[in-house]
Coordinates of C-alpha atoms and ligand atoms in Angstrom, one line a residue:
M1 CA 21.6 -14.9 20.6
S2 CA 24.5 -16.0 19.1
E3 CA 25.2 -15.5 15.6
K4 CA 24.7 -18.9 14.9
H5 CA 21.7 -18.8 16.2
G6 CA 20.9 -15.9 14.3
I7 CA 21.5 -17.9 11.2
I8 CA 19.4 -20.8 11.9
V9 CA 16.4 -18.8 12.1
S10 CA 16.5 -16.4 9.2
A11 CA 17.3 -19.9 7.4
T12 CA 14.0 -21.4 9.2
I13 CA 12.4 -18.0 7.9
A14 CA 13.5 -19.0 4.4
V15 CA 13.3 -22.0 4.3
V16 CA 9.2 -22.1 5.4
A17 CA 8.9 -19.2 2.6
V18 CA 10.0 -21.2 -0.6
L19 CA 7.5 -24.6 0.8
L20 CA 4.3 -21.7 1.0
A21 CA 6.1 -20.7 -2.4
A22 CA 6.0 -24.8 -4.1
K23 CA 2.8 -25.8 -2.6
W24 CA 1.1 -22.6 -4.4
L25 CA 3.9 -22.7 -7.6
A26 CA 3.3 -26.8 -7.9
Q27 CA -1.5 -26.7 -6.9
L28 CA -1.3 -23.8 -9.8
W29 CA 1.2 -25.6 -12.5
L30 CA -1.6 -27.9 -11.5
E31 CA -4.7 -26.4 -12.5
R32 CA -2.9 -25.7 -15.5
L33 CA -2.0 -28.1 -17.0
N34 CA -5.9 -30.0 -15.7
R35 CA -6.7 -27.2 -18.1
R36 CA -4.7 -27.5 -21.2
N37 CA -5.8 -31.8 -21.2
V38 CA -9.6 -30.5 -20.2
Q39 CA -9.4 -27.8 -23.5
A40 CA -7.0 -30.1 -25.1
H41 CA -10.4 -32.5 -25.3
A42 CA -13.2 -30.2 -25.2
E43 CA -14.0 -30.0 -29.1
A44 CA -15.7 -33.5 -29.0
V45 CA -16.5 -37.0 -26.4
P46 CA -13.8 -39.1 -26.8
E47 CA -13.5 -41.7 -28.2
T48 CA -14.1 -44.0 -25.1
F49 CA -17.4 -42.5 -24.1
R50 CA -19.3 -42.4 -27.5
G51 CA -22.5 -43.6 -27.0
V52 CA -22.5 -43.3 -23.0
I53 CA -22.5 -39.5 -22.7
D54 CA -23.8 -37.2 -25.4
D55 CA -22.5 -33.8 -26.9
S56 CA -24.3 -30.8 -24.6
T57 CA -23.6 -33.1 -21.2
Y58 CA -20.2 -33.1 -22.1
A59 CA -19.8 -29.7 -23.5
K60 CA -21.5 -28.7 -20.0
S61 CA -18.7 -31.2 -17.8
V62 CA -15.8 -29.0 -20.4
K63 CA -17.2 -25.8 -18.8
Y64 CA -18.1 -27.1 -15.4
T65 CA -15.0 -28.4 -14.9
L66 CA -12.9 -24.8 -15.8
A67 CA -15.2 -23.0 -14.2
K68 CA -14.0 -24.0 -10.9
S69 CA -10.0 -24.7 -12.0
G70 CA -10.8 -20.7 -12.3
L71 CA -12.3 -20.4 -9.3
Q72 CA -10.0 -22.7 -7.7
R73 CA -6.5 -20.4 -9.2
I74 CA -8.3 -17.6 -7.4
E75 CA -9.1 -19.4 -3.5
L76 CA -4.2 -20.4 -3.9
T77 CA -3.6 -17.5 -4.7
Y78 CA -5.6 -15.4 -1.4
N79 CA -5.3 -18.9 0.5
T80 CA -1.8 -19.1 0.2
A81 CA -1.6 -14.5 0.5
L82 CA -2.8 -14.7 4.3
L83 CA -1.0 -17.7 4.4
G84 CA 2.4 -15.6 4.4
V85 CA 0.5 -12.6 6.0
I86 CA -0.9 -14.3 8.8
L87 CA 2.9 -16.2 9.4
F88 CA 5.3 -13.4 8.7
S89 CA 3.1 -10.2 10.0
G90 CA 4.0 -10.6 13.4
V91 CA -0.3 -10.2 14.2
L92 CA -0.1 -14.6 15.6
P93 CA 3.1 -13.2 18.7
L94 CA 1.0 -10.1 19.2
S95 CA -2.1 -11.4 19.6
F96 CA -0.7 -14.3 22.1
A97 CA 0.9 -11.5 24.5
W98 CA -1.9 -9.4 24.0
F99 CA -4.6 -13.4 24.6
Q100 CA -2.6 -14.1 28.2
K101 CA -2.0 -10.1 29.4
G102 CA -6.2 -10.3 29.8
L103 CA -6.9 -13.6 30.3
G104 CA -3.7 -15.4 31.7
I105 CA -2.0 -18.5 31.5
S106 CA -4.2 -20.9 31.7
A107 CA -5.4 -23.9 30.0
W108 CA -8.9 -22.5 29.7
S109 CA -8.0 -19.5 28.5
M110 CA -4.8 -20.4 25.8
A111 CA -7.8 -22.8 24.5
L112 CA -9.7 -20.0 24.1
Y113 CA -6.8 -18.3 22.3
L114 CA -5.9 -21.5 19.7
F115 CA -10.0 -21.6 18.9
V116 CA -10.4 -17.7 18.2
I117 CA -7.9 -17.8 15.9
G118 CA -8.7 -20.9 14.1
L119 CA -12.6 -18.7 13.9
V120 CA -10.8 -16.5 12.8
L121 CA -8.7 -16.9 10.2
S122 CA -12.0 -19.4 9.0
L123 CA -13.6 -16.1 8.2
P124 CA -11.5 -14.9 5.3
G125 CA -13.0 -18.1 2.8
L126 CA -16.7 -17.2 3.5
P127 CA -17.0 -14.9 1.0
L128 CA -14.8 -17.5 -1.8
E129 CA -17.1 -20.6 -0.2
W130 CA -20.3 -18.2 -0.3
Y131 CA -19.2 -17.1 -4.5
A132 CA -18.9 -21.0 -5.1
Q133 CA -22.6 -21.8 -4.0
F134 CA -23.9 -19.6 -5.0
R135 CA -22.5 -18.6 -8.0
L136 CA -20.9 -21.1 -9.4
E137 CA -23.2 -23.9 -8.8
E138 CA -25.9 -22.2 -9.2
Q139 CA -24.9 -21.6 -12.4
F140 CA -24.9 -25.2 -13.3
G141 CA -27.5 -26.4 -11.6
F142 CA -26.6 -28.0 -9.2
N143 CA -27.1 -25.2 -5.7
T144 CA -30.8 -26.3 -3.7
T145 CA -29.3 -25.1 -0.7
T146 CA -30.7 -21.2 0.7
Q147 CA -29.4 -18.2 1.6
K148 CA -31.2 -19.3 5.5
L149 CA -29.6 -22.7 5.0
W150 CA -26.5 -21.8 4.5
W151 CA -25.8 -19.9 7.4
L152 CA -27.1 -22.1 9.8
D153 CA -25.4 -24.7 8.1
R154 CA -22.1 -22.4 9.3
L155 CA -23.2 -21.4 12.9
K156 CA -24.5 -25.0 13.6
G157 CA -20.8 -26.3 12.8
L158 CA -19.4 -23.0 14.6
I159 CA -21.1 -24.6 17.7
L160 CA -19.9 -27.4 17.4
A161 CA -16.4 -27.1 16.7
A162 CA -16.9 -24.9 20.0
A163 CA -18.9 -27.8 21.8
L164 CA -16.1 -30.9 21.2
G165 CA -13.2 -28.8 19.7
Y166 CA -12.6 -26.3 22.4
P167 CA -13.7 -29.5 25.5
L168 CA -10.2 -31.5 23.8
L169 CA -8.5 -28.4 23.2
V170 CA -8.4 -27.7 27.1
L171 CA -7.5 -31.5 27.7
V172 CA -4.6 -31.6 25.4
L173 CA -3.2 -28.0 27.3
K174 CA -4.0 -29.9 30.9
L175 CA -2.4 -32.5 29.8
V176 CA 1.1 -31.2 29.3
D177 CA 0.7 -28.8 32.6
W178 CA -0.4 -33.0 34.4
T179 CA 1.6 -35.8 32.3
G180 CA 5.1 -32.3 31.1
H181 CA 8.1 -34.3 29.5
W182 CA 6.1 -37.0 28.0
W183 CA 2.3 -34.7 26.5
W184 CA 2.6 -35.8 23.8
L185 CA 1.6 -39.0 23.9
W186 CA -1.0 -38.8 26.8
A187 CA -2.6 -36.0 24.1
W188 CA -2.1 -38.2 21.3
G189 CA -4.2 -41.0 23.2
A190 CA -6.7 -38.4 24.5
L191 CA -7.1 -37.2 20.4
L192 CA -7.6 -40.6 19.6
V193 CA -10.2 -41.8 21.6
F194 CA -12.1 -38.6 21.1
Q195 CA -11.5 -39.4 17.0
L196 CA -13.7 -42.9 17.7
L197 CA -16.2 -41.7 19.9
M198 CA -16.8 -39.3 17.1
A199 CA -16.6 -42.1 14.3
V200 CA -18.7 -44.2 16.8
L201 CA -21.0 -41.1 17.1
A202 CA -21.2 -39.0 14.4
P203 CA -23.0 -40.5 12.5
V204 CA -26.2 -40.7 15.5
L205 CA -25.6 -37.5 16.8
I206 CA -24.0 -35.1 14.3
M207 CA -25.6 -36.0 11.2
P208 CA -28.9 -35.7 11.9
L209 CA -28.5 -31.9 13.2
F210 CA -27.8 -31.1 9.4
N211 CA -29.7 -33.5 8.0
R212 CA -32.7 -36.2 7.9
F213 CA -32.5 -40.0 7.5
T214 CA -35.2 -42.2 6.9
P215 CA -35.1 -45.3 5.9
L216 CA -36.0 -47.3 2.8
P217 CA -39.1 -46.5 2.0
E218 CA -41.6 -49.6 1.5
G219 CA -41.3 -51.2 -2.2
S220 CA -39.8 -52.9 -5.0
L221 CA -36.5 -51.1 -4.6
R222 CA -36.3 -51.8 -0.5
E223 CA -37.1 -55.6 -1.4
R224 CA -34.1 -55.9 -3.8
L225 CA -31.6 -54.1 -1.3
L226 CA -32.7 -56.6 1.9
K227 CA -32.1 -59.5 -0.3
L228 CA -28.4 -57.9 -1.1
S229 CA -28.0 -57.2 2.6
D230 CA -29.7 -60.7 3.5
K231 CA -26.9 -61.9 1.0
T232 CA -24.2 -59.9 2.2
R233 CA -24.8 -60.3 5.8
F234 CA -24.7 -56.4 6.6
Q235 CA -27.2 -55.2 9.0
A236 CA -29.8 -53.7 6.8
K237 CA -31.2 -51.8 9.0
G238 CA -28.1 -49.5 8.3
I239 CA -29.1 -49.0 5.2
Q240 CA -30.3 -44.5 5.2
V241 CA -32.3 -42.7 3.3
M242 CA -30.8 -39.1 3.4
D243 CA -32.0 -35.5 2.3
G244 CA -29.4 -34.4 -0.5
S245 CA -31.6 -33.1 -2.5
K246 CA -32.2 -30.2 0.1
R247 CA -29.0 -28.5 -0.7
S248 CA -27.6 -29.7 -4.1
R249 CA -28.7 -31.7 -7.1
H250 CA -25.0 -33.5 -6.5
S251 CA -26.0 -36.9 -5.9
N252 CA -23.4 -39.9 -3.6
A253 CA -24.0 -42.7 -1.6
F254 CA -21.7 -43.7 1.6
F255 CA -20.1 -45.8 4.4
T256 CA -19.7 -44.3 7.9
G257 CA -19.7 -44.9 11.2
F258 CA -18.4 -49.2 12.4
G259 CA -19.3 -52.2 15.2
R260 CA -22.8 -51.5 15.7
F261 CA -23.2 -48.1 14.7
R262 CA -22.6 -48.7 10.4
K263 CA -24.0 -46.7 8.5
I264 CA -25.0 -47.4 4.9
V265 CA -26.6 -43.8 3.3
L266 CA -27.9 -43.2 -0.7
F267 CA -29.0 -39.3 -1.5
D268 CA -32.0 -38.7 -3.0
T269 CA -30.7 -37.3 -5.1
L270 CA -29.3 -40.5 -6.1
I271 CA -31.9 -42.5 -5.7
Q272 CA -33.7 -40.2 -8.2
Q273 CA -31.1 -41.3 -10.8
L274 CA -30.8 -44.3 -11.0
A275 CA -32.0 -47.4 -12.0
E276 CA -32.6 -50.1 -9.3
P277 CA -30.3 -52.7 -10.4
E278 CA -27.8 -49.9 -10.7
L279 CA -28.8 -48.7 -7.1
E280 CA -28.1 -52.3 -6.0
A281 CA -24.1 -52.0 -7.4
V282 CA -23.5 -48.7 -5.3
L283 CA -25.2 -50.4 -2.6
A284 CA -22.8 -53.4 -3.0
H285 CA -19.3 -51.5 -3.3
E286 CA -20.7 -49.5 0.3
I287 CA -21.0 -52.8 1.7
G288 CA -17.5 -53.6 0.2
H289 CA -16.2 -50.7 1.8
Y290 CA -17.3 -52.6 5.3
K291 CA -16.5 -56.2 5.1
K292 CA -12.7 -54.9 3.6
R293 CA -13.4 -52.9 7.1
H294 CA -11.5 -49.3 5.5
I295 CA -12.6 -47.5 8.0
P296 CA -11.0 -49.0 10.9
K297 CA -8.3 -49.2 9.2
M298 CA -8.7 -45.4 7.3
L299 CA -8.2 -44.7 12.0
A300 CA -5.4 -46.8 12.4
A301 CA -3.6 -44.7 9.7
S302 CA -4.8 -41.4 10.6
A303 CA -3.4 -42.3 14.6
V304 CA -0.4 -43.5 13.5
G305 CA -0.2 -40.0 11.6
S306 CA -1.4 -37.8 14.7
L307 CA 1.1 -40.0 16.8
G308 CA 3.9 -38.2 14.0
G309 CA 1.8 -35.0 14.4
F310 CA 1.3 -34.8 18.3
Y311 CA 5.4 -35.6 18.5
V312 CA 6.3 -32.4 15.7
V313 CA 4.4 -30.3 18.2
A314 CA 6.6 -31.4 21.4
W315 CA 10.0 -31.2 19.0
L316 CA 9.5 -27.8 17.7
A317 CA 8.7 -26.2 21.1
R318 CA 11.6 -27.4 22.7
Q319 CA 13.3 -25.5 19.8
E320 CA 13.8 -21.3 20.9
W321 CA 15.3 -21.3 17.1
F322 CA 11.4 -22.0 15.6
Y323 CA 10.1 -19.8 18.3
R324 CA 12.3 -17.4 16.9
A325 CA 11.5 -16.9 13.2
F326 CA 8.3 -16.7 14.2
G327 CA 8.3 -14.1 17.0
F328 CA 7.9 -15.7 20.1
A329 CA 9.7 -16.8 23.2
A330 CA 10.4 -19.6 23.4
G331 CA 8.2 -21.7 27.1
S332 CA 4.1 -23.0 25.5
V333 CA 3.4 -25.0 23.4
I334 CA 0.9 -23.1 22.1
P335 CA 3.6 -21.2 20.0
A336 CA 4.1 -24.5 18.2
L337 CA 0.4 -26.5 18.2
L338 CA -0.5 -23.1 16.6
L339 CA 2.4 -22.8 13.7
F340 CA 1.9 -26.4 13.4
G341 CA -1.9 -26.4 12.5
L342 CA -1.1 -23.9 9.6
L343 CA 2.5 -25.1 8.5
A344 CA 1.3 -28.9 8.0
G345 CA -0.5 -28.7 5.3
V346 CA 2.4 -27.1 3.1
A347 CA 4.8 -30.3 3.9
M348 CA 2.1 -32.4 4.1
F349 CA 0.3 -31.4 0.8
W350 CA 3.8 -33.6 -1.0
L351 CA 2.2 -36.9 0.5
S352 CA -1.3 -35.9 -1.2
P353 CA -0.9 -38.8 -4.0
V354 CA 0.1 -41.4 -1.6
A355 CA -3.2 -40.5 0.7
H356 CA -5.4 -40.5 -2.2
W357 CA -3.2 -44.1 -4.0
W358 CA -4.1 -46.1 -0.7
S359 CA -8.2 -43.8 -1.3
R360 CA -8.7 -45.4 -5.0
R361 CA -7.0 -49.0 -4.0
Y362 CA -9.5 -49.6 -1.3
E363 CA -12.2 -47.9 -3.7
Y364 CA -11.4 -50.4 -6.7
Q365 CA -11.5 -53.3 -3.4
A366 CA -14.5 -52.5 -2.9
D367 CA -15.8 -52.6 -7.0
A368 CA -14.3 -55.8 -7.5
F369 CA -16.4 -56.4 -4.4
A370 CA -20.2 -55.9 -6.0
A371 CA -18.5 -56.8 -9.2
K372 CA -18.3 -60.3 -7.4
V373 CA -21.9 -59.8 -5.0
M374 CA -23.6 -58.8 -8.1
E375 CA -22.3 -61.3 -10.5
E376 CA -21.3 -58.8 -13.4
P377 CA -20.2 -55.9 -13.8
Q378 CA -22.8 -53.5 -15.7
S379 CA -25.1 -52.4 -12.9
L380 CA -22.1 -51.5 -11.4
I381 CA -20.4 -49.3 -14.5
G382 CA -23.9 -48.3 -15.3
A383 CA -24.2 -46.3 -12.2
L384 CA -20.9 -44.9 -12.5
R385 CA -21.2 -43.7 -15.4
K386 CA -25.1 -41.8 -14.4
L387 CA -23.0 -40.2 -11.5
N388 CA -20.4 -38.9 -13.4
E389 CA -22.8 -37.8 -16.5
K390 CA -24.7 -36.0 -13.6
N391 CA -22.3 -34.6 -11.6
L392 CA -21.3 -33.2 -14.1
S393 CA -17.4 -35.2 -14.1
N394 CA -14.5 -34.3 -15.8
L395 CA -13.7 -37.2 -17.9
T396 CA -10.5 -36.4 -18.9
P397 CA -8.5 -34.7 -16.0
H398 CA -4.8 -34.7 -16.4
P399 CA -2.8 -38.2 -14.9
L400 CA -1.5 -36.1 -12.7
Y401 CA -4.0 -33.9 -11.2
S402 CA -6.2 -36.5 -10.6
G403 CA -2.7 -37.7 -8.9
F404 CA -2.6 -35.2 -6.9
Y405 CA -6.6 -34.5 -6.1
Y406 CA -9.0 -38.0 -6.3
S407 CA -10.0 -39.6 -3.9
H408 CA -12.1 -42.0 -6.3
P409 CA -10.2 -43.5 -10.0
T410 CA -11.6 -41.9 -12.9
L411 CA -14.7 -43.5 -14.6
L412 CA -11.7 -44.6 -17.0
E413 CA -10.0 -46.3 -14.7
R414 CA -12.3 -48.3 -12.6
E415 CA -14.2 -49.2 -16.0
E416 CA -11.5 -51.2 -16.8
A417 CA -10.6 -52.7 -13.8
L418 CA -14.3 -53.2 -13.4
R419 CA -13.8 -55.5 -17.1
S420 CA -11.0 -57.0 -16.6
S421 CA -12.5 -58.1 -13.0
Ligands
ZN501 ZN1 -16.0 -45.7 -2.0

């Protein structure tokens, strides 16, 4: 290795370490900004929400936000330290060499290597996930998950990853062998087909493995929602109730799938919490996502992103200095895939405000659609207020914090937009 080469290798290590530290510090700083903002408003319900939320619920939401932030700080430091150790301790090239020696370099064995590494790396996060569900969520009265259900969920997730993720990895690695230089384009095509299939099949085949979906029960709510789906020409058969109460008292509604396989899902907890006109407004909002074609648009954006991702992996796989920096020998595409998987988040974090800004734009569009169909904004405003109250949402996030993390605008922002539309 030449001297110049050696400098590039050291610079690479330094840049990655700086990126890792920068993300960690930025996230800690965002937590701090947010905590301070919440504490500054903690004394009394902010002016705008007086009469909307009572003192004790507000105080509880402040406590809940601070408790979650406390756990988040621990998680951030823990995950960053873990990633640093994994990247710089030499455990990756060691395990790679060991795996190659034992099982060979076929696509099947190398896909197994990536799968096992992914599995092993997901293990250290389990204790914190467990704590979040059975201590924090429990403390604020949200948890309804049993221990058995929680472990069963993890087991099902593992089986699904093995059944779907492993074959996809094998296919990608086979494409590397078969198609040579342009493998990344083929691999991207394969991932795209896989994602489209999942978008169609997940609501039908995967989600029912975790929850029960039932049609709306007979009654006045059903009548009302059917009328709305007629009016907006949304097939009513796609409206279903999910037993969200099986895991948590949090409430929600979402829209998923596309084409004939589309589905709007209302949590049973939501139906318990909202009045009928409010539920109608929530449904109208979800139909708005469908009418504005938000899911196909997001899939298209993610396809562009993954094309860029595969290009970067193929490029990195040809850079000897990059491999050397992490202790790998040149020649295989596997280390590039692995390192990209570990490092993508470190760089992509800085783009999250853009992604979330985009997502919030869609929420405003769906809100506006709902208000138009309902011919008044008040039902949706009522629904949003109750949702915020029941979920103990943070009413006063710091703008930078919500910019980085919020996929939905805050209650205040949504109310303002609804009133002015
Ligand atoms: Zn929405």
